[in-house]
């Protein structure tokens, strides 16, 4: 068949529930491996106590995630989105398996060679993130808003699931010999299986859902060149190039620069959200919160509370009366979050663990809520190819904010002898 959208209204809703479920799992898979590495930070701190692994691994990860996402965003109009996302999930799976092999090969001993190996795998995780997150956000931006919301909720849920698994494995192995190591290896075994499941879901289930085929056919009819292989995987043949040549005016689209200039406030919003969040989470919460009654459980509890409230925050915009859509209102709310910096500083210095848990929870809640408000609202009113491009641009800004926040996170160490 050609580029005409078949099925109309029926196809536009058929399979929507399963699409939302799959998007949730794909969001999970996009960060599950990286969150696993962050969540077992107590194991890496015990292996490499002098090398600040919670900060260094993130600092290694982010340049690859940010730099490659910029590259992919520049060429998004002609990139094969299907191959990009499949490559990303495959690399997540292989990198997670490599962490297990590295630990088995070094017999759980620390040292520089093992540390370098872990850092290299962290860089592979960053590469996978650049492949998957930008590709999926761009792809889902041209579909219904519920898909992008579900995907973003899945990103947050990956943190909740990994935190819960870490608490369970820590409790199960705490009193056993090599308990930390056994728990970490079980953790990454689960990660490998989950990433493989996401790879299979994206390859064989998602492209065949009627609602997904409908939106991809619609995007192709508007001139998108990124969905051809996805449609082919669903058994739909297109003669897109010929039809685009016949009606070039119909398929004209705004350039990436024009989209950025029209949405510069959204780009700044998403950048500032993650500059603030990553300047505090996870490095500050793991190393700079003092000593408290929870002992070695304290950092895990803080990270878990952040992840749980981040997930909850991403569902609040589903209640229409609570969804913030005003562009100026979004900017004011995002700038107000910078009050977290003095709040965390004085709480770490003078407050007790209850205040710190509350602050961490509120940090997560606002992060999740504002992220969905921005990314679900920004693509409205554009054609499919433009929505895909804008989704990629906003992910660049998101990862740029994360990278900047990770660098600024080191400022908490000023005056502490490092």
Coordinates of C-alpha atoms in Angstrom, one line a residue:
X1 CA 0.0 0.0 0.0
X2 CA 1.0 3.6 -0.4
X3 CA 1.3 6.4 2.1
X4 CA -2.5 7.0 2.5
X5 CA -3.5 6.4 6.1
X6 CA -5.7 3.4 6.2
X7 CA -8.2 2.5 8.9
X8 CA -8.8 6.1 10.0
X9 CA -10.4 6.5 13.4
X10 CA -10.5 2.8 14.4
X11 CA -6.8 2.3 13.8
X12 CA -6.1 5.5 15.8
X13 CA -7.3 3.9 19.0
X14 CA -7.0 0.1 18.5
X15 CA -4.2 -1.3 20.5
X16 CA -3.7 1.9 22.5
X17 CA -3.7 0.2 25.9
X18 CA -1.0 -2.3 24.8
X19 CA 0.9 0.6 23.2
X20 CA 0.9 2.4 26.6
X21 CA 2.1 -0.8 28.3
X22 CA 4.9 -1.4 25.8
X23 CA 6.0 2.2 26.0
X24 CA 6.2 1.9 29.8
X25 CA 8.5 -1.1 29.5
X26 CA 10.6 0.5 26.8
X27 CA 11.0 3.5 29.1
X28 CA 12.1 1.1 31.8
X29 CA 14.7 -0.5 29.5
X30 CA 16.1 2.9 28.4
X31 CA 17.5 3.5 31.9
X32 CA 17.3 0.2 33.7
X33 CA 20.9 -0.8 33.1
X34 CA 22.3 2.6 34.0
X35 CA 20.1 2.9 37.1
X36 CA 21.3 -0.6 38.1
X37 CA 24.9 0.7 38.0
X38 CA 23.9 3.7 40.1
X39 CA 21.9 1.7 42.6
X40 CA 24.7 -0.7 43.4
X41 CA 27.0 2.2 44.2
X42 CA 27.6 0.8 47.7
X43 CA 29.3 -2.2 46.0
X44 CA 31.5 0.0 43.8
X45 CA 32.3 2.3 46.7
X46 CA 33.5 -0.8 48.7
X47 CA 35.6 -1.9 45.7
X48 CA 37.0 1.5 44.7
X49 CA 36.9 3.6 48.0
X50 CA 39.4 6.2 46.8
X51 CA 38.0 6.9 43.3
X52 CA 34.6 8.5 43.9
X53 CA 32.8 6.0 41.6
X54 CA 29.3 7.5 42.1
X55 CA 30.6 10.7 40.6
X56 CA 33.2 9.5 38.1
X57 CA 31.0 6.8 36.5
X58 CA 28.3 9.4 35.8
X59 CA 31.0 11.8 34.5
X60 CA 32.2 9.1 32.1
X61 CA 28.7 8.2 31.0
X62 CA 27.4 11.7 30.2
X63 CA 29.8 12.9 27.5
X64 CA 29.0 9.9 25.4
X65 CA 25.2 10.2 26.0
X66 CA 25.2 13.9 25.3
X67 CA 27.7 14.1 22.5
X68 CA 26.2 11.2 20.5
X69 CA 22.6 12.5 21.1
X70 CA 23.7 15.8 19.5
X71 CA 25.1 13.9 16.5
X72 CA 21.9 11.8 16.1
X73 CA 19.7 14.9 16.5
X74 CA 21.5 16.7 13.7
X75 CA 20.9 13.8 11.3
X76 CA 17.5 12.7 12.7
X77 CA 15.6 13.5 9.5
X78 CA 17.4 10.7 7.5
X79 CA 18.2 8.3 10.3
X80 CA 16.7 4.8 10.4
X81 CA 14.9 5.0 13.8
X82 CA 14.3 1.3 14.0
X83 CA 17.9 0.3 13.6
X84 CA 18.9 3.0 16.0
X85 CA 16.7 1.8 18.8
X86 CA 17.4 -1.9 18.2
X87 CA 21.2 -1.2 18.3
X88 CA 20.7 0.7 21.6
X89 CA 18.8 -2.1 23.4
X90 CA 21.2 -4.7 22.1
X91 CA 24.2 -2.6 23.4
X92 CA 22.4 -2.2 26.8
X93 CA 22.1 -6.0 27.0
X94 CA 25.7 -6.7 26.0
X95 CA 27.2 -4.1 28.3
X96 CA 25.2 -5.4 31.3
X97 CA 26.5 -8.9 30.5
X98 CA 30.0 -7.5 30.2
X99 CA 29.8 -6.2 33.8
X100 CA 29.1 -9.7 35.0
X101 CA 32.0 -11.1 33.0
X102 CA 34.3 -8.4 34.3
X103 CA 33.4 -9.1 37.9
X104 CA 33.8 -12.9 37.4
X105 CA 37.1 -12.4 35.6
X106 CA 38.5 -10.2 38.4
X107 CA 37.0 -12.4 41.2
X108 CA 35.4 -9.3 42.7
X109 CA 38.6 -7.6 43.5
X110 CA 39.1 -3.8 43.0
X111 CA 42.1 -2.1 41.6
X112 CA 42.8 0.2 38.6
X113 CA 42.3 -2.4 35.8
X114 CA 38.8 -3.3 37.1
X115 CA 37.9 0.3 37.7
X116 CA 38.9 1.2 34.1
X117 CA 36.8 -1.7 32.8
X118 CA 33.8 -0.5 34.7
X119 CA 34.3 3.1 33.4
X120 CA 34.5 1.7 29.8
X121 CA 31.2 -0.1 30.3
X122 CA 29.7 3.1 31.7
X123 CA 30.7 4.8 28.4
X124 CA 28.9 2.0 26.5
X125 CA 25.8 2.7 28.6
X126 CA 26.0 6.3 27.6
X127 CA 26.2 5.3 24.0
X128 CA 23.2 3.1 24.4
X129 CA 21.3 5.9 26.1
X130 CA 22.1 8.2 23.1
X131 CA 20.8 5.6 20.7
X132 CA 17.6 4.7 22.5
X133 CA 16.3 7.7 24.5
X134 CA 16.5 10.3 21.7
X135 CA 15.2 7.8 19.1
X136 CA 12.2 6.7 21.2
X137 CA 11.3 10.2 22.4
X138 CA 11.4 11.4 18.8
X139 CA 9.4 8.4 17.6
X140 CA 6.8 8.7 20.3
X141 CA 6.4 12.5 19.9
X142 CA 4.7 11.9 16.6
X143 CA 2.1 9.6 18.3
X144 CA -0.5 10.2 21.0
X145 CA 0.6 12.1 24.2
X146 CA -0.2 9.1 26.4
X147 CA 2.7 7.2 24.7
X148 CA 5.3 9.8 25.6
X149 CA 3.9 10.1 29.1
X150 CA 4.0 6.3 29.6
X151 CA 7.6 6.2 28.3
X152 CA 8.7 9.0 30.6
X153 CA 6.9 7.2 33.5
X154 CA 8.8 4.1 32.5
X155 CA 12.1 6.0 32.8
X156 CA 11.2 6.9 36.4
X157 CA 9.9 3.4 37.2
X158 CA 13.3 2.0 36.2
X159 CA 14.7 3.9 39.2
X160 CA 12.0 2.6 41.5
X161 CA 12.4 -1.0 40.4
X162 CA 16.2 -1.0 40.6
X163 CA 16.0 0.7 44.1
X164 CA 13.5 -1.9 45.3
X165 CA 15.6 -4.8 43.9
X166 CA 18.7 -3.3 45.6
X167 CA 17.0 -3.1 48.9
X168 CA 15.8 -6.7 48.6
X169 CA 19.2 -8.0 47.6
X170 CA 21.0 -6.0 50.3
X171 CA 18.7 -7.4 52.9
X172 CA 19.0 -11.0 51.6
X173 CA 22.8 -11.0 51.3
X174 CA 23.8 -8.5 54.0
X175 CA 25.0 -11.1 56.5
X176 CA 26.5 -13.6 54.1
X177 CA 30.0 -13.8 52.9
X178 CA 30.6 -11.6 49.8
X179 CA 27.0 -10.4 50.3
X180 CA 27.5 -7.1 48.4
X181 CA 29.0 -8.9 45.5
X182 CA 26.4 -11.6 45.3
X183 CA 23.6 -9.1 45.4
X184 CA 25.2 -7.0 42.7
X185 CA 25.7 -10.0 40.4
X186 CA 22.1 -11.1 40.9
X187 CA 21.1 -7.5 40.2
X188 CA 22.9 -7.4 36.8
X189 CA 21.6 -10.8 35.9
X190 CA 18.0 -9.4 36.2
X191 CA 19.1 -6.4 34.2
X192 CA 20.4 -8.6 31.3
X193 CA 17.1 -10.4 31.1
X194 CA 15.1 -7.2 31.2
X195 CA 17.1 -5.5 28.4
X196 CA 16.7 -8.6 26.2
X197 CA 12.9 -8.5 26.8
X198 CA 12.8 -4.8 25.8
X199 CA 14.8 -5.6 22.6
X200 CA 12.2 -8.3 21.7
X201 CA 9.3 -6.1 22.5
X202 CA 10.5 -3.2 20.3
X203 CA 11.5 -5.6 17.5
X204 CA 8.4 -7.8 17.2
X205 CA 5.5 -6.4 19.2
X206 CA 5.4 -2.6 19.1
X207 CA 5.6 -2.0 15.3
X208 CA 2.6 -4.4 14.8
X209 CA 0.1 -2.5 17.0
X210 CA -2.6 -0.9 14.9
X211 CA -2.3 2.5 16.6
X212 CA 1.4 2.5 16.1
X213 CA 1.1 1.6 12.4
X214 CA -1.6 4.4 12.0
X215 CA 0.7 7.1 13.4
X216 CA 3.7 6.0 11.5
X217 CA 1.7 5.9 8.2
X218 CA 0.5 9.4 9.1
X219 CA 4.0 10.6 9.7
X220 CA 5.2 9.0 6.4
X221 CA 2.3 10.7 4.6
X222 CA 3.6 14.0 6.0
X223 CA 7.1 13.4 4.6
X224 CA 8.9 11.6 7.4
X225 CA 11.8 9.4 6.2
X226 CA 12.5 7.9 9.6
X227 CA 9.6 5.4 9.8
X228 CA 10.1 3.4 6.6
X229 CA 11.8 0.4 8.2
X230 CA 9.3 0.4 11.1
X231 CA 6.4 0.2 8.6
X232 CA 8.2 -2.5 6.6
X233 CA 8.6 -4.5 9.9
X234 CA 4.8 -4.2 10.2
X235 CA 4.3 -5.5 6.7
X236 CA 3.5 -2.1 5.1
X237 CA 5.3 -1.2 1.9
X238 CA 5.6 2.5 1.0
X239 CA 6.5 4.3 -2.2
X240 CA 7.4 7.4 -0.2
X241 CA 10.2 8.8 -2.3
X242 CA 8.1 8.9 -5.4
X243 CA 5.1 10.6 -3.6
X244 CA 7.3 13.1 -1.9
X245 CA 8.8 14.1 -5.2
X246 CA 5.3 14.5 -6.7
X247 CA 4.3 17.0 -3.9
X248 CA 7.3 18.6 -2.4
X249 CA 5.4 21.6 -1.1
X250 CA 3.1 19.4 1.0
X251 CA 6.1 17.7 2.7
X252 CA 8.0 20.9 3.5
X253 CA 8.9 21.1 7.2
X254 CA 10.5 23.5 9.6
X255 CA 14.3 23.1 10.0
X256 CA 15.7 22.0 13.3
X257 CA 17.0 25.5 14.0
X258 CA 13.5 27.0 13.4
X259 CA 12.0 24.4 15.7
X260 CA 14.5 25.2 18.4
X261 CA 13.9 29.0 18.1
X262 CA 10.1 28.5 18.3
X263 CA 10.6 26.3 21.4
X264 CA 13.6 27.9 23.1
X265 CA 11.7 28.3 26.4
X266 CA 10.8 24.5 26.4
X267 CA 14.5 23.7 25.6
X268 CA 15.7 25.9 28.5
X269 CA 13.0 24.4 30.8
X270 CA 14.2 20.9 30.3
X271 CA 17.8 21.9 30.5
X272 CA 17.3 23.7 33.9
X273 CA 15.2 20.9 35.3
X274 CA 18.1 18.4 35.0
X275 CA 20.9 20.8 35.8
X276 CA 19.4 21.3 39.2
X277 CA 18.4 17.6 39.8
X278 CA 21.8 16.1 38.8
X279 CA 23.7 18.7 40.8
X280 CA 22.2 17.0 43.8
X281 CA 21.2 13.4 42.7
X282 CA 22.9 10.9 43.1
X283 CA 26.4 12.2 44.1
X284 CA 25.4 14.6 46.9
X285 CA 22.9 12.1 48.3
X286 CA 25.4 9.3 48.3
X287 CA 28.4 11.0 49.8
X288 CA 27.5 14.4 51.5
X289 CA 24.6 13.8 53.7
X290 CA 26.5 13.1 56.9
X291 CA 26.1 10.1 59.3
X292 CA 22.6 9.0 60.5
X293 CA 20.8 6.3 62.3
X294 CA 20.1 4.3 59.1
X295 CA 23.8 3.7 58.6
X296 CA 24.7 2.0 55.2
X297 CA 21.0 2.0 54.4
X298 CA 20.7 5.8 54.4
X299 CA 21.9 6.5 50.8
X300 CA 19.7 3.7 49.5
X301 CA 16.7 5.0 51.2
X302 CA 17.2 8.5 49.9
X303 CA 17.7 7.3 46.3
X304 CA 14.6 5.0 46.6
X305 CA 12.5 7.9 47.9
X306 CA 13.7 10.1 45.0
X307 CA 12.8 7.5 42.5
X308 CA 9.4 6.7 43.9
X309 CA 8.3 10.3 44.0
X310 CA 9.8 11.0 40.6
X311 CA 7.5 8.2 39.2
X312 CA 4.5 9.6 41.1
X313 CA 5.2 13.0 39.7
X314 CA 5.1 11.7 36.1
X315 CA 1.5 10.6 36.5
X316 CA 0.1 13.8 38.0
X317 CA -0.2 15.5 34.6
X318 CA -2.7 12.8 33.6
X319 CA -5.1 14.8 35.8
X320 CA -5.9 17.6 33.4
X321 CA -6.7 20.2 36.1
X322 CA -3.2 19.6 37.6
X323 CA -1.3 19.7 34.4
X324 CA 0.8 22.9 34.0
X325 CA 0.6 24.0 30.3
X326 CA 1.3 27.8 30.6
X327 CA 4.8 28.4 29.3
X328 CA 5.5 31.3 31.7
X329 CA 4.2 29.2 34.6
X330 CA 6.5 26.4 33.7
X331 CA 9.5 28.6 33.6
X332 CA 8.6 30.2 37.0
X333 CA 8.1 26.7 38.6
X334 CA 11.4 25.5 37.2
X335 CA 13.4 28.5 38.4
X336 CA 11.9 28.2 41.8
X337 CA 13.4 24.7 42.1
X338 CA 16.8 26.3 42.5
X339 CA 15.9 27.0 46.1
X340 CA 16.7 23.3 46.6
X341 CA 20.4 24.1 46.6
X342 CA 20.5 26.1 49.9
X343 CA 17.8 23.9 51.3
X344 CA 20.0 20.7 50.8
X345 CA 23.1 22.5 52.0
X346 CA 21.6 23.6 55.3
X347 CA 19.7 20.4 55.9
X348 CA 22.9 18.3 55.4
X349 CA 24.7 20.6 57.8
X350 CA 22.1 21.1 60.5
X351 CA 19.0 18.9 59.8
X352 CA 18.3 15.3 60.6
X353 CA 17.5 12.4 58.3
X354 CA 13.7 13.1 58.3
X355 CA 14.1 16.5 56.7
X356 CA 16.6 15.1 54.2
X357 CA 14.2 12.4 53.2
X358 CA 11.4 14.9 52.7
X359 CA 13.6 17.2 50.6
X360 CA 14.8 14.3 48.4
X361 CA 11.2 13.2 47.9
X362 CA 10.1 16.7 46.8
X363 CA 13.0 16.9 44.5
X364 CA 11.9 13.7 42.8
X365 CA 8.3 14.7 42.7
X366 CA 9.0 18.1 41.0
X367 CA 11.5 16.5 38.6
X368 CA 9.0 14.0 37.3
X369 CA 6.0 16.3 37.1
X370 CA 7.8 19.1 35.2
X371 CA 9.5 16.7 32.8
X372 CA 6.2 15.3 31.6
X373 CA 4.6 18.8 31.4
X374 CA 7.3 20.0 29.1
X375 CA 7.9 17.0 26.9
X376 CA 4.2 16.1 26.4
X377 CA 3.2 19.7 25.6
X378 CA 6.0 20.9 23.3
X379 CA 5.2 18.7 20.2
X380 CA 1.6 19.8 20.0
X381 CA 0.6 21.6 16.7
X382 CA 3.5 20.2 14.5
X383 CA 3.6 17.7 11.7
X384 CA 5.0 14.2 12.3
X385 CA 8.5 14.9 11.0
X386 CA 8.7 18.2 13.0
X387 CA 7.5 16.4 16.2
X388 CA 10.2 13.8 15.7
X389 CA 12.9 16.5 15.2
X390 CA 11.7 18.5 18.2
X391 CA 11.6 15.4 20.4
X392 CA 15.3 14.8 19.5
X393 CA 16.2 18.4 20.2
X394 CA 14.6 18.4 23.6
X395 CA 16.4 15.2 24.5
X396 CA 19.7 16.9 23.6
X397 CA 18.7 19.7 26.0
X398 CA 17.8 17.2 28.7
X399 CA 21.1 15.3 28.4
X400 CA 22.9 18.6 28.3
X401 CA 21.3 19.6 31.6
X402 CA 22.2 16.2 33.1
X403 CA 25.9 16.6 31.9
X404 CA 26.1 20.1 33.3
X405 CA 24.5 19.0 36.6
X406 CA 27.0 16.1 36.9
X407 CA 29.9 18.6 36.5
X408 CA 28.4 21.1 39.0
X409 CA 27.8 18.2 41.4
X410 CA 31.6 18.2 42.1
X411 CA 31.3 21.7 43.6
X412 CA 29.9 20.1 46.8
X413 CA 33.4 18.7 47.4
X414 CA 35.0 22.2 47.6
X415 CA 36.7 22.5 50.9
X416 CA 36.6 18.8 51.6
X417 CA 40.1 18.0 50.5
X418 CA 39.4 16.6 47.0

